[in-house]
mmCIF file of C-alpha atoms in Angstrom:
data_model
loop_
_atom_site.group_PDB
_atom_site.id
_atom_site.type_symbol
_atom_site.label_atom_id
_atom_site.label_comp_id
_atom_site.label_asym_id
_atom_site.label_seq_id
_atom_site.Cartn_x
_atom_site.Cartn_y
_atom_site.Cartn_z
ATOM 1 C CA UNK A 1276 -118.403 -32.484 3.491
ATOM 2 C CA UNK A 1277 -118.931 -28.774 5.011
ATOM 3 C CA UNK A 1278 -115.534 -26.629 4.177
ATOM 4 C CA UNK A 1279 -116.016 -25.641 8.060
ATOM 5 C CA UNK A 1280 -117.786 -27.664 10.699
ATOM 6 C CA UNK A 1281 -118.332 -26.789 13.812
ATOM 7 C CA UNK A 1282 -120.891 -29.115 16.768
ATOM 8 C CA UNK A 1283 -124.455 -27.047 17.026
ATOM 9 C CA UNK A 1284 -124.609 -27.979 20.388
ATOM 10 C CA UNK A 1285 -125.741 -26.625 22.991
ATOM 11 C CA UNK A 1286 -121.968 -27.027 24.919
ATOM 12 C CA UNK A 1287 -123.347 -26.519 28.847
ATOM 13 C CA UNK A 1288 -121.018 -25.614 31.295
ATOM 14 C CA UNK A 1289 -121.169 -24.215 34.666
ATOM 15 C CA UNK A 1290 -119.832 -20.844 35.839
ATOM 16 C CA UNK A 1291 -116.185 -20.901 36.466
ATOM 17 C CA UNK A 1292 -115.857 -24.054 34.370
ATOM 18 C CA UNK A 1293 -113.459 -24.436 31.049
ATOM 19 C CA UNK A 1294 -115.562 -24.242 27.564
ATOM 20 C CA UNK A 1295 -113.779 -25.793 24.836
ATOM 21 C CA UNK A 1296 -115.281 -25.069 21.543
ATOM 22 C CA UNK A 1297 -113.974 -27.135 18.386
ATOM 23 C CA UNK A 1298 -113.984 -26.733 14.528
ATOM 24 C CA UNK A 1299 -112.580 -28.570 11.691
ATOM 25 C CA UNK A 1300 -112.006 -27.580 7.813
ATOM 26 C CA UNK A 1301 -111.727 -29.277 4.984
ATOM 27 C CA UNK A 1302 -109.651 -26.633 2.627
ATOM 28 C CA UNK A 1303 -105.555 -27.354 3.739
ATOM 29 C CA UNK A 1304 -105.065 -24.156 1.553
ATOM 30 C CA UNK A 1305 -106.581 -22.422 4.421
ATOM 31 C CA UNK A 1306 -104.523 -18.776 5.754
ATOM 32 C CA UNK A 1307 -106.181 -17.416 8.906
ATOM 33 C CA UNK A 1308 -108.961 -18.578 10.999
ATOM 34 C CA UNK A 1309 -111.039 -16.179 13.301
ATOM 35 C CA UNK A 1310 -113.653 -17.114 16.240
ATOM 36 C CA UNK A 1311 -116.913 -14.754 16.303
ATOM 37 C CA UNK A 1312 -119.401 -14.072 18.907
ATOM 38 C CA UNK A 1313 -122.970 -13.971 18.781
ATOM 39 C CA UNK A 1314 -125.261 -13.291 21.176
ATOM 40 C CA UNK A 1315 -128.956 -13.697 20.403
ATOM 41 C CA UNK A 1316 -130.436 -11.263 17.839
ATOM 42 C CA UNK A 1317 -127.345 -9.047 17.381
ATOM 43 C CA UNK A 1318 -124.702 -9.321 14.605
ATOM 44 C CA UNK A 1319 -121.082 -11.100 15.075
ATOM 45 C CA UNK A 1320 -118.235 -9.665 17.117
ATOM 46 C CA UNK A 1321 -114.676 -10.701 16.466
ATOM 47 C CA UNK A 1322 -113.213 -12.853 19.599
ATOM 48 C CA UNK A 1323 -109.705 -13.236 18.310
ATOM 49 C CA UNK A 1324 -107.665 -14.760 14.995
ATOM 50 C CA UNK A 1325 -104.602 -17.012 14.717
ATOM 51 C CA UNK A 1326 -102.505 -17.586 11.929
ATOM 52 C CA UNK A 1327 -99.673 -20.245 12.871
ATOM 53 C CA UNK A 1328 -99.932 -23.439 14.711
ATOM 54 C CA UNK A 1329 -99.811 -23.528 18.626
ATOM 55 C CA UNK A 1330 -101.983 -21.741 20.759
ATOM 56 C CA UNK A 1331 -102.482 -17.824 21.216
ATOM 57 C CA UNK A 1332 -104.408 -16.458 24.350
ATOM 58 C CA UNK A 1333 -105.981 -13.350 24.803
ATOM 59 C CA UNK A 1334 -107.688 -12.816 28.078
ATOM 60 C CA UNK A 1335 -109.740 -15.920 29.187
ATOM 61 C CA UNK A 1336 -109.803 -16.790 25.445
ATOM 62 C CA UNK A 1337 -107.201 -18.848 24.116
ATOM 63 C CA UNK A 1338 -107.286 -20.064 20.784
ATOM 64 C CA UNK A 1339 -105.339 -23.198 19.239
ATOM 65 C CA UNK A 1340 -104.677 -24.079 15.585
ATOM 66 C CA UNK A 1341 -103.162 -27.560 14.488
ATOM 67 C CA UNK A 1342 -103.159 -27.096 10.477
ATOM 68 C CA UNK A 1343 -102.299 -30.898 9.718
ATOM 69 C CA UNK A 1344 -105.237 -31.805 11.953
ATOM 70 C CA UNK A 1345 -106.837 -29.335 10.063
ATOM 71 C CA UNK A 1346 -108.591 -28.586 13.564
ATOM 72 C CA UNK A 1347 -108.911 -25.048 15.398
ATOM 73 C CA UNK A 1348 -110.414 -24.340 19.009
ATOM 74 C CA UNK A 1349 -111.190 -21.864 21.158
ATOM 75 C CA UNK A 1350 -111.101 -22.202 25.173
ATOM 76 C CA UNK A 1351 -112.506 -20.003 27.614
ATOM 77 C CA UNK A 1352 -111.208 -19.752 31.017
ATOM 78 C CA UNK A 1353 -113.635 -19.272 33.905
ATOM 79 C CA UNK A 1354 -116.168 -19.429 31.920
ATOM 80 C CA UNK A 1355 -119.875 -16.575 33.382
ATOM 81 C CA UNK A 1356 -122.790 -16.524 31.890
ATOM 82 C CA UNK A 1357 -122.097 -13.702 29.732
ATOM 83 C CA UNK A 1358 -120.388 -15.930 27.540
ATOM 84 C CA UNK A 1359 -123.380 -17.479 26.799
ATOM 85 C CA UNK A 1360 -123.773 -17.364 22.968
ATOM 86 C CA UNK A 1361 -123.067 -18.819 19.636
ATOM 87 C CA UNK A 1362 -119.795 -18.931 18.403
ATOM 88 C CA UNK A 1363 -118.590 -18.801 15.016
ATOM 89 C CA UNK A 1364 -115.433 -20.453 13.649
ATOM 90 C CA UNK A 1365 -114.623 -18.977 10.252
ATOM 91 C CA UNK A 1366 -111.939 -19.999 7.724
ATOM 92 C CA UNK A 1367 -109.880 -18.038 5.222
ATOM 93 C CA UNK A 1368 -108.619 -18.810 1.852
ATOM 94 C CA UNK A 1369 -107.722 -17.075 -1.136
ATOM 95 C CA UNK A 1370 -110.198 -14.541 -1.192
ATOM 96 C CA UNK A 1371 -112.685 -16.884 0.230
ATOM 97 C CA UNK A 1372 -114.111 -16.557 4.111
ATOM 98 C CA UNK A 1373 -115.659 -19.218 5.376
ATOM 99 C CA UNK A 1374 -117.932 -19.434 8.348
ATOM 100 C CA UNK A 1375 -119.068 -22.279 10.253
ATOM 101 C CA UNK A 1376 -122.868 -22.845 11.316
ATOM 102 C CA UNK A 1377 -121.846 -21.814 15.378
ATOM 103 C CA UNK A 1378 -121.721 -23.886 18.412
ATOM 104 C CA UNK A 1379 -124.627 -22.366 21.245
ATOM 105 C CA UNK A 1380 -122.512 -22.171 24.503
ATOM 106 C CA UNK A 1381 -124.870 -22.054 27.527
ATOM 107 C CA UNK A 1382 -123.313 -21.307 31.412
ATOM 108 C CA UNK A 1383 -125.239 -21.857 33.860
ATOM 109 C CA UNK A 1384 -124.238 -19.904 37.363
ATOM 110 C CA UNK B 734 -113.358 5.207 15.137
ATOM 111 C CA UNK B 735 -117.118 4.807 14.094
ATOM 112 C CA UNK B 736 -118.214 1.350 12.853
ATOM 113 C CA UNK B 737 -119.642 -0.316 10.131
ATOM 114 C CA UNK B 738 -123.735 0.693 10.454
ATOM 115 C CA UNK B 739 -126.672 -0.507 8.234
ATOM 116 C CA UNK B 740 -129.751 1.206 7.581
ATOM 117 C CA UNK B 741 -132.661 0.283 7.882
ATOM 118 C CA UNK B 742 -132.251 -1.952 11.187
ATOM 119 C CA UNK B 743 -135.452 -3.378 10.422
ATOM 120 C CA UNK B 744 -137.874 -4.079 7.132
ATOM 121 C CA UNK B 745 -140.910 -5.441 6.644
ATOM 122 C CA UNK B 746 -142.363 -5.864 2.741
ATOM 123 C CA UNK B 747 -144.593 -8.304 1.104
ATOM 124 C CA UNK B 748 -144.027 -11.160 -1.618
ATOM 125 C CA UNK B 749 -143.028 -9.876 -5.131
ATOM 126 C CA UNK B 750 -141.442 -6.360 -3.550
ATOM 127 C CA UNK B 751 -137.688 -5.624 -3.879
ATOM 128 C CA UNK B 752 -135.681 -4.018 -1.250
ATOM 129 C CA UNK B 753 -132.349 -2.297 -1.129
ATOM 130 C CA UNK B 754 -130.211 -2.244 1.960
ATOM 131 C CA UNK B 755 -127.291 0.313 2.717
ATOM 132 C CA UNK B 756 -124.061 0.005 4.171
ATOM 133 C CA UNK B 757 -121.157 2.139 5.356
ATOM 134 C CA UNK B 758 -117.880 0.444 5.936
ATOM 135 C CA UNK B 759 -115.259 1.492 8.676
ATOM 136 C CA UNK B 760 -113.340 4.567 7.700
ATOM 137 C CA UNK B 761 -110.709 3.380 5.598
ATOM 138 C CA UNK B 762 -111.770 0.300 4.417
ATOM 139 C CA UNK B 763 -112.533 -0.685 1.238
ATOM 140 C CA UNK B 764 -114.166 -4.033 0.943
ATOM 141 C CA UNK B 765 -117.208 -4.847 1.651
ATOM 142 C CA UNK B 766 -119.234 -8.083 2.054
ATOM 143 C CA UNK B 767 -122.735 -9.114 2.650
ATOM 144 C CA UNK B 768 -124.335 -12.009 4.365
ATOM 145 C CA UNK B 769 -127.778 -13.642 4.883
ATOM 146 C CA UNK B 770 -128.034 -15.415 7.924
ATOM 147 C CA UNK B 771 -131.048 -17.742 8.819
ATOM 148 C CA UNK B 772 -131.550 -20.075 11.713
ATOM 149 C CA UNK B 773 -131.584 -22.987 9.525
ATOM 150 C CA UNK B 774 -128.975 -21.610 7.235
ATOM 151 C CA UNK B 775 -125.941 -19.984 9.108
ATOM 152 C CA UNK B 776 -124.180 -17.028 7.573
ATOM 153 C CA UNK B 777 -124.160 -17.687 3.972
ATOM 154 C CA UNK B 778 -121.834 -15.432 1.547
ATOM 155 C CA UNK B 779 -123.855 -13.361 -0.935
ATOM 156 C CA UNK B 780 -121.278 -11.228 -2.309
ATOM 157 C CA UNK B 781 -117.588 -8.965 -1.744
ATOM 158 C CA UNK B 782 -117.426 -5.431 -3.165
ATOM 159 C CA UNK B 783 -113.825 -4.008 -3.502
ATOM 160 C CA UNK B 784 -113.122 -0.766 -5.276
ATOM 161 C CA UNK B 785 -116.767 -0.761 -6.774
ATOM 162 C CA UNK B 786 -116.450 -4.358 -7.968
ATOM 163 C CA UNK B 787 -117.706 -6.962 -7.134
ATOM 164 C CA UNK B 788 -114.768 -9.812 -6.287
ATOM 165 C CA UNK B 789 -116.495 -12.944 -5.303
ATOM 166 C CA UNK B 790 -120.296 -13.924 -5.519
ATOM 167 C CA UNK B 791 -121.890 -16.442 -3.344
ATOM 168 C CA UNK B 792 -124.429 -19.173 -4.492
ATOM 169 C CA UNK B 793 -127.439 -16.740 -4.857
ATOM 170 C CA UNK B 794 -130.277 -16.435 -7.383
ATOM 171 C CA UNK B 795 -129.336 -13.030 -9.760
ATOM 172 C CA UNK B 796 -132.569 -11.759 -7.808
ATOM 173 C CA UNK B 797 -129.588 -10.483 -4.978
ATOM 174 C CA UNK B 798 -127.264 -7.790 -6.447
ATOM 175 C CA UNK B 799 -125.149 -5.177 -5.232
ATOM 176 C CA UNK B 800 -123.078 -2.366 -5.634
ATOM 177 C CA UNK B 801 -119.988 0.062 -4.436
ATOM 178 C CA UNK B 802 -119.430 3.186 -4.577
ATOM 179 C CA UNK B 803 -116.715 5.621 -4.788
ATOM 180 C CA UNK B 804 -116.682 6.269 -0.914
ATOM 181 C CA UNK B 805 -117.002 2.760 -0.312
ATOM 182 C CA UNK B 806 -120.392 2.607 1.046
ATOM 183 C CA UNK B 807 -122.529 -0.342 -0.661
ATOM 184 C CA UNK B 808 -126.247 -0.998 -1.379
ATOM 185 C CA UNK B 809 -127.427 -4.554 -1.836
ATOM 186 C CA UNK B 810 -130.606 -5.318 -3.591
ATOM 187 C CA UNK B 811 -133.022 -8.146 -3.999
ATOM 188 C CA UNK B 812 -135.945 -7.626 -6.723
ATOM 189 C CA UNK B 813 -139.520 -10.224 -6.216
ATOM 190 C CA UNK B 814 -139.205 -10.658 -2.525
ATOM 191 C CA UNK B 815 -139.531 -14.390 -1.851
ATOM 192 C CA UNK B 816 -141.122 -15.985 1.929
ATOM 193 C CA UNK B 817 -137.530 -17.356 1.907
ATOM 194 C CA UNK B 818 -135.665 -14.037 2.276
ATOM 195 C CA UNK B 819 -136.830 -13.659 5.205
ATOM 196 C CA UNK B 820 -133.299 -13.107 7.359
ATOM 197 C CA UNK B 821 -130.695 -11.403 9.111
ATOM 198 C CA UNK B 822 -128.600 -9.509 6.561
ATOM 199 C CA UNK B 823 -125.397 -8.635 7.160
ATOM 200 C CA UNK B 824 -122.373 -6.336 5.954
ATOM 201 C CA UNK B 825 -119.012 -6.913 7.091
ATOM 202 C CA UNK B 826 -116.281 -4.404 5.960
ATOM 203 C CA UNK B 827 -112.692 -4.857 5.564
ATOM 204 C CA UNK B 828 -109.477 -3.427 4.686
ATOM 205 C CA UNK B 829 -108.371 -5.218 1.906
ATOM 206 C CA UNK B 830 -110.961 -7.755 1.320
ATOM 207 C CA UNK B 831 -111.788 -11.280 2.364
ATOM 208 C CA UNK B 832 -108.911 -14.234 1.968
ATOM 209 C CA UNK B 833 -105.682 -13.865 3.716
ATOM 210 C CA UNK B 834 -104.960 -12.281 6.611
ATOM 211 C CA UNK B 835 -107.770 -9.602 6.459
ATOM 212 C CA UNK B 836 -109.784 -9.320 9.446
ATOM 213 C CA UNK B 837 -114.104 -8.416 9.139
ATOM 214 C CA UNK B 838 -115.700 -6.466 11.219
ATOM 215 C CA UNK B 839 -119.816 -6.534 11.033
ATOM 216 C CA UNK B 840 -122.251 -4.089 11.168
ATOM 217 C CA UNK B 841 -125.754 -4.148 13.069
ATOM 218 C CA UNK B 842 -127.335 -5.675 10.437
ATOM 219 C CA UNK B 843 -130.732 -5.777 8.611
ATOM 220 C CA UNK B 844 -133.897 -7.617 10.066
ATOM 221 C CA UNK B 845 -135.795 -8.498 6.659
ATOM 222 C CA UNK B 846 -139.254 -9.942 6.928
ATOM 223 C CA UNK B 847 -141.630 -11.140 3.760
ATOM 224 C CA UNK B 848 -145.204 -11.193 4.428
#
């Protein structure tokens, strides 16, 4: 079992539409989880983190952590094509970072 | 405040060459990690530099090897350059180092590319 898992994808969407990207870990010791983007060729840019359960939005970004589901996601509202990228889910531990292999997000207009 | 930047952006060498990349970490911070990431591969953890040692090592042949230095800035090198290091490498800086609450920020990265 990966420590962090995350669906390759591609998730398609249309503009406007609500993306819901998922992830699930495997270490319950886990701290702080963070969602990257990628876009194609360039290196990854920090979305947003969350530390305690519930949800925590940020813009069109909203990002929800259930630790005994072991399960973190990110949603993003009205959803352009800019958006279109891979992102990463990525776990921390005790000195340990974790990231997940990305889900591609593709919106189409 | 100025980012984390790599040099060189892009490399091209040939089987059996070694290669060191650079790295300069946000003002301030002082740990530094490095990551290969390939299409088939995902970011994989090479190794965290803190204070000019090294904290945590990924699962990497001892070919990869790094360093810190007093400002913080860190070279990585890898010695007999294999087909298969043929990647995106990455630095990601920190203030206080991976685990917890810390937060990485990445630079540009390095395009590496065996012939």
């Amino acid at each position: 079992q990966k420590e962090v898992e995350q669906n390759s994808g591609p998730l398609s969407v249309p503009e406007g539409a609500i993306a819901s990207l998922n992830c699930t870990y495997s270490d319950r010791g886990s701290q702080s989880f963070f969602w990257y983007r990628q876009y194609s060729g360039k290196s990854p840019e920090l979305i947003m983190f969350i530390y305690s359960n519930g949800d925590k939005e940020d813009g069109r970004f909203t990002a929800q952590l259930n630790k005994a589901s072991q399960y973190v996601s990110l949603l993003i509202r009205d959803s352009q094509p800019s958006d279109s990228a891979t992102y990463l889910c990525a776990v921390s531990g005790f000195q340990k970072l974790v990231f997940g292999t990305g889900t591609r997000l593709l919106v189409s207009p | 405040k100025a980012g984390v930047t790599q040099t060189p952006r892009y490399l091209i060498k040939t089987r059996g060459q070694q290669v060191t990349l650079s790295c300069s970490p946000i003002s301030g911070h002082r740990s530094v990690s490095w990551y290969q990431q390939t299409p088939g591969q995902g970011l994989q953890f090479l190794f965290e530099y803190f204070s000019e040692t090294q904290r945590n090592k990924g699962n990497f042949p001892g070919r990869f090897s790094g360093r810190q230095f007093s400002n913080s800035r860190s070279e990585m090198n890898v010695s007999t350059l294999e087909l298969g290091d043929s990647a995106l490498y990455l630095c990601a800086s920190s203030l206080s180092g991976t685990g917890g609450t810390d937060t990485q920020y990445f630079g540009p990265g390095t395009r590496l590319t065996v012939l």
